[in-house]
Short mmCIF file of C-alpha atoms and ligand atoms in Angstrom, two decimals:
data_model
loop_
_atom_site.label_atom_id
_atom_site.label_comp_id
_atom_site.label_asym_id
_atom_site.label_seq_id
_atom_site.Cartn_x
_atom_site.Cartn_y
_atom_site.Cartn_z
CA UNK A 18 0.00 0.00 0.00
CA UNK A 19 2.49 2.61 -1.20
CA UNK A 20 1.89 5.81 0.70
CA UNK A 21 3.25 9.11 -0.47
CA UNK A 22 5.33 11.27 1.85
CA UNK A 23 2.49 13.77 1.63
CA UNK A 24 0.04 11.55 3.50
CA UNK A 25 2.52 10.93 6.33
CA UNK A 26 3.18 14.65 6.55
CA UNK A 27 -0.50 15.55 6.67
CA UNK A 28 -1.15 12.91 9.29
CA UNK A 29 1.73 14.15 11.45
CA UNK A 30 0.46 17.67 11.14
CA UNK A 31 -2.93 16.51 12.39
CA UNK A 32 -1.39 14.46 15.20
CA UNK A 33 0.78 17.34 16.42
CA UNK A 34 -2.19 19.66 16.34
CA UNK A 35 -4.42 17.26 18.28
CA UNK A 36 -1.68 16.46 20.79
CA UNK A 37 -1.35 20.14 21.49
CA UNK A 38 -5.08 20.69 22.01
CA UNK A 39 -6.73 20.69 25.42
CA UNK A 40 -9.09 17.77 24.80
CA UNK A 41 -9.09 14.87 27.21
CA UNK A 42 -6.24 12.40 26.97
CA UNK A 43 -8.59 9.71 25.71
CA UNK A 44 -9.95 11.90 22.94
CA UNK A 45 -6.47 12.92 21.86
CA UNK A 46 -5.35 9.30 21.81
CA UNK A 47 -8.42 8.25 19.82
CA UNK A 48 -7.66 10.95 17.30
CA UNK A 49 -3.98 10.03 17.03
CA UNK A 50 -4.95 6.39 16.51
CA UNK A 51 -7.25 7.43 13.69
CA UNK A 52 -4.69 9.65 11.94
CA UNK A 53 -2.01 6.98 12.28
CA UNK A 54 -4.23 4.19 10.93
CA UNK A 55 -5.24 6.26 7.93
CA UNK A 56 -1.68 7.37 7.18
CA UNK A 57 -0.36 3.84 6.88
CA UNK A 58 -3.49 2.36 5.34
CA UNK A 59 -4.40 0.24 8.37
CA UNK A 60 -7.96 -0.62 9.38
CA UNK A 61 -7.45 0.05 13.05
CA UNK A 62 -4.99 1.36 15.57
CA UNK A 63 -4.67 1.69 19.29
CA UNK A 64 -2.45 3.27 21.87
CA UNK A 65 -1.56 1.20 24.91
CA UNK A 66 -0.03 2.25 28.19
CA UNK A 67 1.96 -0.02 30.48
CA UNK A 68 0.74 0.00 34.08
CA UNK A 69 3.20 0.92 36.88
CA UNK A 70 3.77 -2.76 37.74
CA UNK A 71 4.66 -3.24 34.06
CA UNK A 72 2.56 -6.38 33.74
CA UNK A 73 -0.53 -5.11 31.97
CA UNK A 74 -1.34 -2.91 29.00
CA UNK A 75 -4.29 -0.56 29.10
CA UNK A 76 -5.97 0.97 26.07
CA UNK A 77 -5.64 4.76 26.08
CA UNK A 78 -7.24 5.38 22.72
CA UNK A 79 -8.30 3.48 19.65
CA UNK A 80 -9.70 3.71 16.19
CA UNK A 81 -11.42 1.19 13.92
CA UNK A 82 -11.57 -1.63 16.43
CA UNK A 83 -14.84 -3.08 17.51
CA UNK A 84 -16.04 -2.76 21.04
CA UNK A 85 -15.59 -6.46 21.55
CA UNK A 86 -11.90 -6.22 20.72
CA UNK A 87 -11.42 -3.26 23.01
CA UNK A 88 -13.30 -4.81 25.91
CA UNK A 89 -10.91 -7.68 26.22
CA UNK A 90 -9.77 -6.35 29.54
CA UNK A 91 -6.16 -5.42 30.24
CA UNK A 92 -3.66 -7.25 28.08
CA UNK A 93 -1.10 -9.34 29.88
CA UNK A 94 2.20 -7.67 29.00
CA UNK A 95 4.10 -10.95 29.09
CA UNK A 96 1.78 -12.66 26.64
CA UNK A 97 0.80 -9.97 24.21
CA UNK A 98 3.57 -9.13 21.74
CA UNK A 99 6.18 -9.20 24.57
CA UNK A 100 9.04 -8.21 22.26
CA UNK A 101 7.58 -4.73 21.70
CA UNK A 102 8.05 -4.10 25.41
CA UNK A 103 11.72 -4.92 24.94
CA UNK A 104 11.82 -1.93 22.62
CA UNK A 105 11.49 -3.75 19.29
CA UNK A 106 9.19 -3.09 16.34
CA UNK A 107 7.21 -6.28 15.77
CA UNK A 108 5.13 -7.36 12.79
CA UNK A 109 2.66 -10.23 13.06
CA UNK A 110 1.62 -11.34 9.56
CA UNK A 111 -1.39 -13.35 10.74
CA UNK A 112 -2.72 -12.81 14.27
CA UNK A 113 -5.00 -15.86 14.25
CA UNK A 114 -1.97 -18.14 13.88
CA UNK A 115 0.52 -16.41 16.15
CA UNK A 116 1.62 -17.33 19.64
CA UNK A 117 2.54 -13.76 20.54
CA UNK A 118 -1.12 -12.79 20.33
CA UNK A 119 -3.03 -13.22 23.55
CA UNK A 120 -6.49 -13.88 22.11
CA UNK A 121 -6.07 -15.47 18.66
CA UNK A 122 -9.73 -16.59 18.50
CA UNK A 123 -10.96 -13.09 19.22
CA UNK A 124 -8.51 -11.64 16.67
CA UNK A 125 -9.89 -13.94 14.03
CA UNK A 126 -13.54 -13.19 14.73
CA UNK A 127 -12.72 -9.48 14.68
CA UNK A 128 -10.95 -9.74 11.33
CA UNK A 129 -7.66 -8.65 12.82
CA UNK A 130 -5.10 -10.19 10.50
CA UNK A 131 -1.74 -8.38 10.34
CA UNK A 132 -0.46 -6.36 13.30
CA UNK A 133 2.47 -4.00 13.68
CA UNK A 134 3.53 -2.91 17.16
CA UNK A 135 6.02 -0.16 18.00
CA UNK A 136 7.18 0.78 21.49
CA UNK A 137 6.46 4.16 23.04
CA UNK A 138 9.75 5.14 24.60
CA UNK A 139 10.22 7.79 27.22
CA UNK A 140 13.88 8.61 27.61
CA UNK A 141 14.74 5.11 26.45
CA UNK A 142 12.27 3.30 28.71
CA UNK A 143 9.28 1.54 27.20
CA UNK A 144 6.08 2.99 28.67
CA UNK A 145 3.55 1.69 26.18
CA UNK A 146 3.00 0.86 22.55
CA UNK A 147 1.14 1.72 19.41
CA UNK A 148 -0.38 -1.08 17.41
CA UNK A 149 -1.95 -0.94 13.98
CA UNK A 150 -4.15 -3.66 12.50
CA UNK A 151 -5.35 -4.71 9.06
CA UNK A 152 -8.22 -6.97 8.01
CA UNK A 153 -6.23 -8.54 5.18
CA UNK A 154 -2.67 -9.86 5.17
CA UNK A 155 -0.49 -6.78 4.88
CA UNK A 156 3.18 -5.96 4.66
CA UNK A 157 4.04 -2.85 6.61
CA UNK A 158 6.74 -0.84 4.86
CA UNK A 159 9.79 0.63 6.57
CA UNK A 160 8.23 4.05 6.00
CA UNK A 161 5.04 2.89 7.79
CA UNK A 162 7.11 1.69 10.74
CA UNK A 163 9.11 4.91 10.86
CA UNK A 164 5.92 6.89 10.76
CA UNK A 165 4.55 4.92 13.73
CA UNK A 166 7.81 5.42 15.63
CA UNK A 167 7.45 9.18 15.15
CA UNK A 168 3.84 8.98 16.27
CA UNK A 169 5.00 7.02 19.33
CA UNK A 170 7.51 9.76 20.17
CA UNK A 171 4.80 12.39 19.96
CA UNK A 172 2.60 10.25 22.19
CA UNK A 173 5.40 9.91 24.74
CA UNK A 174 5.61 13.69 25.05
CA UNK A 175 1.86 13.84 25.36
CA UNK A 176 1.84 11.27 28.16
CA UNK A 177 4.59 13.07 29.99
CA UNK A 178 2.57 16.27 29.81
CA UNK A 179 -0.47 14.43 31.17
CA UNK A 180 1.62 13.15 34.08
CA UNK A 181 2.94 16.63 34.78
CA UNK A 182 -0.55 18.03 34.88
CA UNK A 183 -1.46 15.28 37.24
CA UNK A 184 1.41 16.18 39.53
CA UNK A 185 0.36 19.80 39.46
CA UNK A 186 -3.15 18.48 40.01
CA UNK A 187 -5.09 20.84 42.19
CA UNK A 188 -3.32 23.95 41.00
CA UNK A 189 -5.01 23.51 37.72
CA UNK A 190 -8.42 23.29 39.24
CA UNK A 191 -8.28 26.96 40.13
CA UNK A 192 -10.40 28.58 37.52
CA UNK A 193 -12.36 28.58 34.27
CA UNK A 194 -10.67 26.98 31.35
CA UNK A 195 -7.98 25.39 33.50
CA UNK A 196 -10.56 23.29 35.29
CA UNK A 197 -10.56 20.92 32.36
CA UNK A 198 -6.96 20.04 32.87
CA UNK A 199 -7.63 18.65 36.30
CA UNK A 200 -10.00 16.15 34.77
CA UNK A 201 -7.25 14.36 32.89
CA UNK A 202 -7.45 10.71 33.75
CA UNK A 203 -4.95 9.66 36.36
CA UNK A 204 -2.19 7.58 34.90
CA UNK A 205 -2.71 4.61 37.15
CA UNK A 206 -4.37 1.31 36.43
CA UNK A 207 -7.09 1.84 38.97
CA UNK A 208 -8.50 4.94 37.35
CA UNK A 209 -7.56 3.98 33.81
CA UNK A 210 -9.52 0.77 33.93
CA UNK A 211 -10.57 -0.11 30.43
CA UNK A 212 -13.87 -1.16 31.90
CA UNK A 213 -16.36 0.71 34.03
CA UNK A 214 -18.01 -1.92 36.17
CA UNK A 215 -21.62 -1.35 37.07
CA UNK A 216 -21.34 -3.17 40.38
CA UNK A 217 -18.50 -3.91 42.85
CA UNK A 218 -19.25 -7.65 42.67
CA UNK A 219 -18.40 -7.52 38.97
CA UNK A 220 -15.06 -5.98 39.68
CA UNK A 221 -14.43 -8.62 42.31
CA UNK A 222 -15.35 -11.33 39.83
CA UNK A 223 -12.99 -9.82 37.23
CA UNK A 224 -10.19 -9.89 39.81
CA UNK A 225 -10.88 -13.55 40.53
CA UNK A 226 -10.77 -14.31 36.81
CA UNK A 227 -7.51 -12.40 36.52
CA UNK A 228 -6.09 -14.40 39.40
CA UNK A 229 -6.96 -17.66 37.66
CA UNK A 230 -5.65 -16.36 34.35
CA UNK A 231 -9.05 -16.75 32.73
CA UNK A 232 -9.61 -14.30 29.89
CA UNK A 233 -12.74 -12.21 30.19
CA UNK A 234 -14.79 -9.66 28.30
CA UNK A 235 -17.13 -7.38 30.18
CA UNK A 236 -20.65 -7.00 28.77
CA UNK A 237 -19.49 -7.82 25.25
CA UNK A 238 -22.89 -8.42 23.72
CA UNK A 239 -26.56 -7.52 24.17
CA UNK A 240 -29.28 -9.97 23.26
CA UNK A 241 -32.75 -8.74 22.26
CA UNK A 242 -35.31 -10.68 24.32
CA UNK A 243 -38.62 -9.11 23.31
CA UNK A 244 -39.92 -7.15 20.37
CA UNK A 245 -42.87 -4.79 19.95
CA UNK A 246 -43.50 -4.85 16.24
CA UNK A 247 -40.08 -4.19 14.69
CA UNK A 248 -38.76 -2.42 17.76
CA UNK A 249 -36.71 -4.18 20.40
CA UNK A 250 -38.65 -3.91 23.62
CA UNK A 251 -36.23 -5.70 25.95
CA UNK A 252 -32.53 -6.42 25.86
CA UNK A 253 -30.34 -8.53 28.10
CA UNK A 254 -26.59 -7.94 28.45
CA UNK A 255 -24.86 -10.70 30.40
CA UNK A 256 -22.06 -9.42 32.65
CA UNK A 257 -19.15 -11.41 31.28
CA UNK A 258 -18.06 -13.59 28.42
CA UNK A 259 -15.21 -16.05 28.98
CA UNK A 260 -13.80 -16.83 25.52
CA UNK A 261 -11.75 -19.81 26.61
CA UNK A 262 -14.83 -21.55 28.01
CA UNK A 263 -17.20 -20.05 25.43
CA UNK A 264 -19.42 -19.09 28.32
CA UNK A 265 -21.51 -16.06 29.24
CA UNK A 266 -21.82 -15.35 32.94
CA UNK A 267 -24.46 -13.36 34.73
CA UNK A 268 -23.60 -12.64 38.35
CA UNK A 269 -26.23 -12.82 41.03
CA UNK A 270 -26.39 -11.46 44.51
CA UNK A 271 -28.46 -12.97 47.23
CA UNK A 272 -31.45 -10.67 46.78
CA UNK A 273 -34.33 -13.00 45.98
CA UNK A 274 -36.32 -10.47 43.95
CA UNK A 275 -33.40 -9.93 41.60
CA UNK A 276 -32.66 -13.63 41.28
CA UNK A 277 -36.17 -14.35 40.01
CA UNK A 278 -35.90 -11.60 37.42
CA UNK A 279 -32.47 -12.71 36.28
CA UNK A 280 -33.59 -16.32 36.12
CA UNK A 281 -36.37 -15.30 33.78
CA UNK A 282 -33.98 -13.42 31.49
CA UNK A 283 -31.47 -16.23 31.40
CA UNK A 284 -34.24 -18.74 30.65
CA UNK A 285 -35.54 -16.55 27.82
CA UNK A 286 -32.09 -16.07 26.41
CA UNK A 287 -31.54 -19.82 26.36
CA UNK A 288 -34.82 -20.35 24.54
CA UNK A 289 -34.16 -17.67 21.93
CA UNK A 290 -30.46 -18.39 21.46
CA UNK A 291 -29.96 -22.09 22.07
CA UNK A 292 -26.37 -21.99 20.78
CA UNK A 293 -25.34 -19.58 23.58
CA UNK A 294 -23.87 -20.96 26.79
CA UNK A 295 -24.84 -18.90 29.78
CA UNK A 296 -24.67 -19.45 33.53
CA UNK A 297 -26.10 -17.59 36.45
CA UNK A 298 -23.36 -17.52 39.05
CA UNK A 299 -22.96 -16.50 42.62
CA UNK A 300 -19.60 -16.39 44.32
CA UNK A 301 -19.73 -19.92 45.66
CA UNK A 302 -20.62 -21.31 42.27
CA UNK A 303 -17.40 -19.85 40.95
CA UNK A 304 -15.28 -22.56 42.54
CA UNK A 305 -17.57 -25.25 41.19
CA UNK A 306 -17.17 -23.69 37.78
CA UNK A 307 -13.39 -23.80 38.09
CA UNK A 308 -13.49 -27.49 38.95
CA UNK A 309 -15.83 -28.26 36.09
CA UNK A 310 -13.70 -26.42 33.57
CA UNK A 311 -10.51 -28.20 34.49
CA UNK A 312 -8.95 -25.75 36.90
CA UNK A 313 -8.86 -28.55 39.42
CA UNK A 314 -10.70 -29.24 42.65
CA UNK A 315 -9.61 -25.99 44.16
CA UNK A 316 -10.78 -25.28 47.61
CA UNK A 317 -9.59 -21.82 48.48
CA UNK A 318 -7.21 -23.44 50.97
CA UNK A 319 -5.22 -25.04 48.21
CA UNK A 320 -4.19 -21.80 46.60
CA UNK A 321 -3.33 -20.21 49.93
CA UNK A 322 0.38 -19.98 49.22
CA UNK A 323 -0.11 -18.72 45.71
CA UNK A 324 0.56 -15.15 44.80
CA UNK A 325 -0.69 -15.23 41.24
CA UNK A 326 -1.27 -17.81 38.55
CA UNK A 327 1.16 -17.54 35.67
CA UNK A 328 -0.21 -20.16 33.32
CA UNK A 329 -3.58 -21.82 33.53
CA UNK A 330 -4.12 -25.46 32.79
CA UNK A 331 -5.54 -24.76 29.36
CA UNK A 332 -2.67 -22.44 28.45
CA UNK A 333 -0.19 -25.13 29.48
CA UNK A 334 -2.08 -27.77 27.51
CA UNK A 335 -2.08 -25.64 24.39
CA UNK A 336 1.63 -24.97 24.69
CA UNK A 337 2.44 -28.62 25.37
CA UNK A 338 0.54 -29.66 22.24
CA UNK A 339 2.49 -27.16 20.14
CA UNK A 340 5.80 -28.42 21.50
CA UNK A 341 4.76 -32.03 20.85
CA UNK A 342 3.83 -31.18 17.27
CA UNK A 343 7.23 -29.58 16.67
CA UNK A 344 9.08 -32.49 18.21
CA UNK A 345 7.03 -35.00 16.19
CA UNK A 346 7.81 -33.04 13.04
CA UNK A 347 11.53 -32.66 13.76
CA UNK A 348 12.00 -36.36 14.50
CA UNK A 349 9.83 -37.65 11.64
CA UNK A 350 10.69 -41.25 10.82
CA UNK A 351 12.78 -41.76 13.96
CA UNK A 352 12.37 -43.41 17.32
CA UNK A 353 12.79 -41.25 20.33
CA UNK A 354 13.88 -41.88 23.90
CA UNK A 355 12.48 -39.23 26.24
CA UNK A 356 14.48 -38.88 29.43
CA UNK A 357 13.00 -36.92 32.34
CA UNK A 358 14.57 -35.76 35.57
CA UNK A 359 12.45 -36.67 38.58
CA UNK A 360 10.28 -35.50 40.18
CA UNK A 361 9.29 -32.09 38.87
CA UNK A 362 8.93 -33.31 35.31
CA UNK A 363 6.14 -35.83 35.92
CA UNK A 364 3.18 -33.70 34.79
CA UNK A 365 4.97 -32.27 31.77
CA UNK A 366 6.37 -35.61 30.67
CA UNK A 367 3.06 -37.43 30.80
CA UNK A 368 1.20 -34.68 28.92
CA UNK A 369 3.95 -34.15 26.36
CA UNK A 370 4.41 -37.79 25.44
CA UNK A 371 0.71 -38.30 24.83
CA UNK A 372 0.80 -35.74 22.04
CA UNK A 373 3.89 -37.05 20.29
CA UNK A 374 3.10 -38.96 17.13
CA UNK A 375 6.27 -41.05 17.03
CA UNK A 376 7.27 -44.40 18.50
CA UNK A 377 8.83 -43.42 21.83
CA UNK A 378 10.18 -44.94 25.00
CA UNK A 379 10.66 -43.11 28.26
CA UNK A 380 13.22 -43.26 31.02
CA UNK A 381 13.93 -41.27 34.16
CA UNK A 382 16.89 -40.09 36.21
CA UNK A 383 16.90 -38.60 39.66
CA UNK A 384 19.52 -36.17 40.87
CA UNK A 385 20.21 -34.94 44.39
CA UNK A 386 22.24 -32.20 45.91
CA UNK A 387 24.20 -32.72 49.09
CA UNK A 388 25.78 -30.05 51.21
CA UNK A 389 29.44 -30.79 50.43
CA UNK A 390 32.56 -30.31 52.51
CA UNK A 391 33.67 -26.71 52.60
CA UNK A 392 32.16 -24.60 49.90
CA UNK A 393 29.33 -25.61 47.61
CA UNK A 394 27.13 -28.62 47.05
CA UNK A 395 27.80 -31.99 45.53
CA UNK A 396 25.52 -33.29 42.79
CA UNK A 397 24.81 -37.00 42.72
CA UNK A 398 22.69 -39.27 40.53
CA UNK A 399 20.36 -41.14 42.86
CA UNK A 400 18.55 -42.98 40.09
CA UNK A 401 20.18 -43.80 36.76
CA UNK A 402 18.58 -44.79 33.44
CA UNK A 403 17.03 -48.24 33.17
CA UNK A 404 18.02 -48.86 29.53
CA UNK A 405 20.95 -48.05 27.30
CA UNK A 406 20.71 -44.92 25.17
CA UNK A 407 23.80 -45.63 23.07
CA UNK A 408 23.13 -44.85 19.40
CA UNK A 409 19.61 -43.59 20.15
CA UNK A 410 17.91 -40.26 19.59
CA UNK A 411 17.50 -38.83 23.06
CA UNK A 412 15.33 -35.92 24.15
CA UNK A 413 16.03 -34.68 27.65
CA UNK A 414 12.83 -33.37 29.21
CA UNK A 415 13.02 -30.85 32.07
CA UNK A 416 10.42 -28.98 34.08
CA UNK A 417 12.46 -25.84 34.62
CA UNK A 418 15.96 -24.67 33.84
CA UNK A 419 17.15 -22.21 36.41
CA UNK A 420 20.94 -21.86 36.89
CA UNK A 421 21.43 -24.67 34.38
CA UNK A 422 23.57 -26.74 36.78
CA UNK A 423 21.22 -29.72 36.94
CA UNK A 424 20.71 -29.90 33.21
CA UNK A 425 24.39 -29.43 32.49
CA UNK A 426 25.27 -32.29 34.79
CA UNK A 427 22.56 -34.56 33.35
CA UNK A 428 23.54 -33.80 29.75
CA UNK A 429 27.19 -34.61 30.43
CA UNK A 430 26.08 -37.90 31.97
CA UNK A 431 23.92 -38.78 28.95
CA UNK A 432 26.58 -37.75 26.43
CA UNK A 433 29.02 -40.15 28.04
CA UNK A 434 26.73 -42.97 26.84
CA UNK A 435 27.09 -41.85 23.19
CA UNK A 436 23.53 -41.25 22.06
CA UNK A 437 23.01 -40.67 18.29
CA UNK A 438 21.57 -37.22 19.06
CA UNK A 439 20.78 -35.33 22.24
CA UNK A 440 18.40 -32.40 22.51
CA UNK A 441 16.60 -30.61 25.33
CA UNK A 442 12.96 -29.73 25.89
CA UNK A 443 12.09 -27.68 28.96
CA UNK A 444 8.67 -26.47 29.97
CA UNK A 445 10.00 -23.39 31.76
CA UNK A 446 13.08 -21.29 31.18
CA UNK A 447 14.09 -18.99 34.03
CA UNK A 448 16.70 -17.31 31.89
CA UNK A 449 17.46 -14.45 34.24
CA UNK A 450 19.23 -16.79 36.66
CA UNK A 451 21.32 -18.78 34.20
CA UNK A 452 24.89 -19.50 35.29
CA UNK A 453 25.79 -22.23 32.81
CA UNK A 454 24.85 -21.72 29.20
CA UNK A 455 23.05 -24.93 28.23
CA UNK A 456 21.47 -25.23 24.77
CA UNK A 457 17.66 -25.44 24.94
CA UNK A 458 15.95 -26.74 21.79
CA UNK A 459 12.30 -26.60 22.86
CA UNK A 460 11.01 -24.11 25.42
CA UNK A 461 7.46 -23.93 26.76
CA UNK A 462 7.48 -20.58 28.51
CA UNK A 463 10.07 -18.12 29.65
CA UNK A 464 9.34 -17.29 33.30
CA UNK A 465 10.37 -14.33 35.44
CA UNK A 466 12.91 -14.64 38.23
CA UNK A 467 10.41 -15.81 40.80
CA UNK A 468 9.78 -19.12 42.50
CA UNK A 469 7.06 -21.03 40.70
CA UNK A 470 5.07 -24.07 41.79
CA UNK A 471 2.42 -26.39 40.42
CA UNK A 472 2.10 -28.76 37.46
CA UNK A 473 4.81 -30.94 39.02
CA UNK A 474 6.96 -28.19 40.46
CA UNK A 475 7.29 -28.10 44.23
CA UNK A 476 8.34 -26.02 47.14
CA UNK A 477 9.66 -28.33 49.88
CA UNK A 478 7.70 -31.21 48.36
CA UNK A 479 4.34 -29.43 48.23
CA UNK A 480 2.17 -27.85 45.54
CA UNK A 481 3.07 -30.35 42.82
CA UNK A 482 -0.60 -31.21 42.32
CA UNK A 483 -1.80 -27.72 41.39
CA UNK A 484 -3.08 -28.01 37.83
CA UNK A 485 -1.56 -24.67 36.89
CA UNK A 486 1.76 -22.89 37.27
CA UNK A 487 1.77 -20.16 39.87
CA UNK A 488 4.14 -17.80 41.61
CA UNK A 489 4.61 -18.68 45.26
CA UNK A 490 4.12 -15.92 47.81
CA UNK A 491 7.69 -14.73 48.44
CA UNK A 492 7.09 -14.50 52.21
CA UNK A 493 6.67 -18.30 52.29
CA UNK A 494 10.18 -18.90 51.04
CA UNK A 495 12.30 -19.37 54.12
CA UNK A 496 15.82 -20.10 52.96
P1 LIG B 29 19.08 -25.46 38.08
O1 LIG B 29 20.00 -26.59 38.28
O2 LIG B 29 19.45 -24.24 38.88
O3 LIG B 29 18.83 -25.12 36.62
O4 LIG B 29 17.71 -25.85 38.73
C1 LIG B 29 16.91 -26.77 38.17
C2 LIG B 29 16.06 -27.44 39.21
O5 LIG B 29 15.79 -26.60 40.35
C3 LIG B 29 14.72 -27.72 38.57
O6 LIG B 29 14.72 -28.98 37.96
C4 LIG B 29 13.80 -27.63 39.74
O7 LIG B 29 13.71 -28.86 40.38
C5 LIG B 29 14.43 -26.64 40.69
N1 LIG B 29 13.84 -25.30 40.52
C6 LIG B 29 14.44 -24.20 40.03
N2 LIG B 29 13.60 -23.15 40.03
C7 LIG B 29 12.42 -23.60 40.52
C8 LIG B 29 11.16 -22.98 40.78
O8 LIG B 29 10.90 -21.79 40.52
N3 LIG B 29 10.18 -23.76 41.30
C9 LIG B 29 10.39 -25.08 41.59
N4 LIG B 29 11.55 -25.69 41.37
C10 LIG B 29 12.58 -24.97 40.83
MG1 LIG B 30 13.60 -30.70 38.22
#
């Protein structure tokens, strides 16, 4: 879509003018998104701001994206185009097929095909990003990317100004025209929520969903329930939609009068739209729902030590299937020996092997650390392989690679038996703590430098049975 310099120039002129106006931050950002989309021939654009904890992205302004797409709730910064937050310009040719996209199904249904993301840098630090979207497969030119980078720079200045005004805060409230400035949205997640909840219980529910890593959309769709002639006489908007479970949820309180009314609406909706899954939920039902949808038999007691869930069971399952497909493809026509290190690897190993479409055999090793004489620990193999691996294709399977010491030791041990080939598949890669550079061929997820438990991983022997991977509360770690 060859754009002339003229269209970039005109768009920049418009952007600079808008940025310098005294409209609200949201309006300015909406307008910038529109100018930017048009300049590069994209169908939509949005401006995202990183929250202070740097783990979520919040939409500041958008153009050309449907409500449904915008109501996805905050984007998880680690899962949604993470490389942009490292300061890189990223192009996704097809969002429905890409692992860097947090909601591929939603992207597809919204006709979001190609995406370009550029970081918004403030004095070298990434504070947000601009993304542009097209309905059809599209190649963004270097000029398009440069244009977005310039737009991002303008936006950075704009955001800094908004923060300054916030700092000055009350001073601006003084009089007349200035009063407007004090109404700038605060640049914190709490007040920049992408969603205005109608009821505190909804916000509480959203927090629970966030904790369990369950994607949600707030009031994404209204269903006509009754017509008077051609006019819609009654509509019903369920509170939430959970894409992963394909389920609408209407929350209830304990007020009997309301329950009866909601029951009627839900019943009517089911009759009129039999293909729609909807549930009326109160808080206690939530835990039953979790159990039913494979989040495990979680009494609240069981997640007591958990700070936050990193990867839900379904996210893990999806990732494990992808890894298994790659491995099956790479070893086509060969037999594979999968070697796991006990005990952390049990969940991963059993799930992974069931999705591998090759003849395989499995074996396990166990390794222990002993406090050695003087400085440092001694590593010892406490259980060796049952069968010979000489001349075989061996895949070492690990739960997590942290410093790399364990894996390095195990690989040296396996190599000494002369396998035909030796590769490594690890579910988790805690790269930040690496001391020994071990080659990793297949990686499930890169995890932050925090202690994680669940899905086989333990802390002092516990938590292995959690069906998800979670960050342990740091105050529980005693040594
Ligand atoms: P490394 O030798 O430092 O790479 O550590 C690898 C082993 O330490 C893994 O196989 C785990 O058993 C354990 N480990 C490292 N980090 C974690 C964690 O965050 N949670 C649970 N176990 C861990
Ligand atoms: Mg281990």
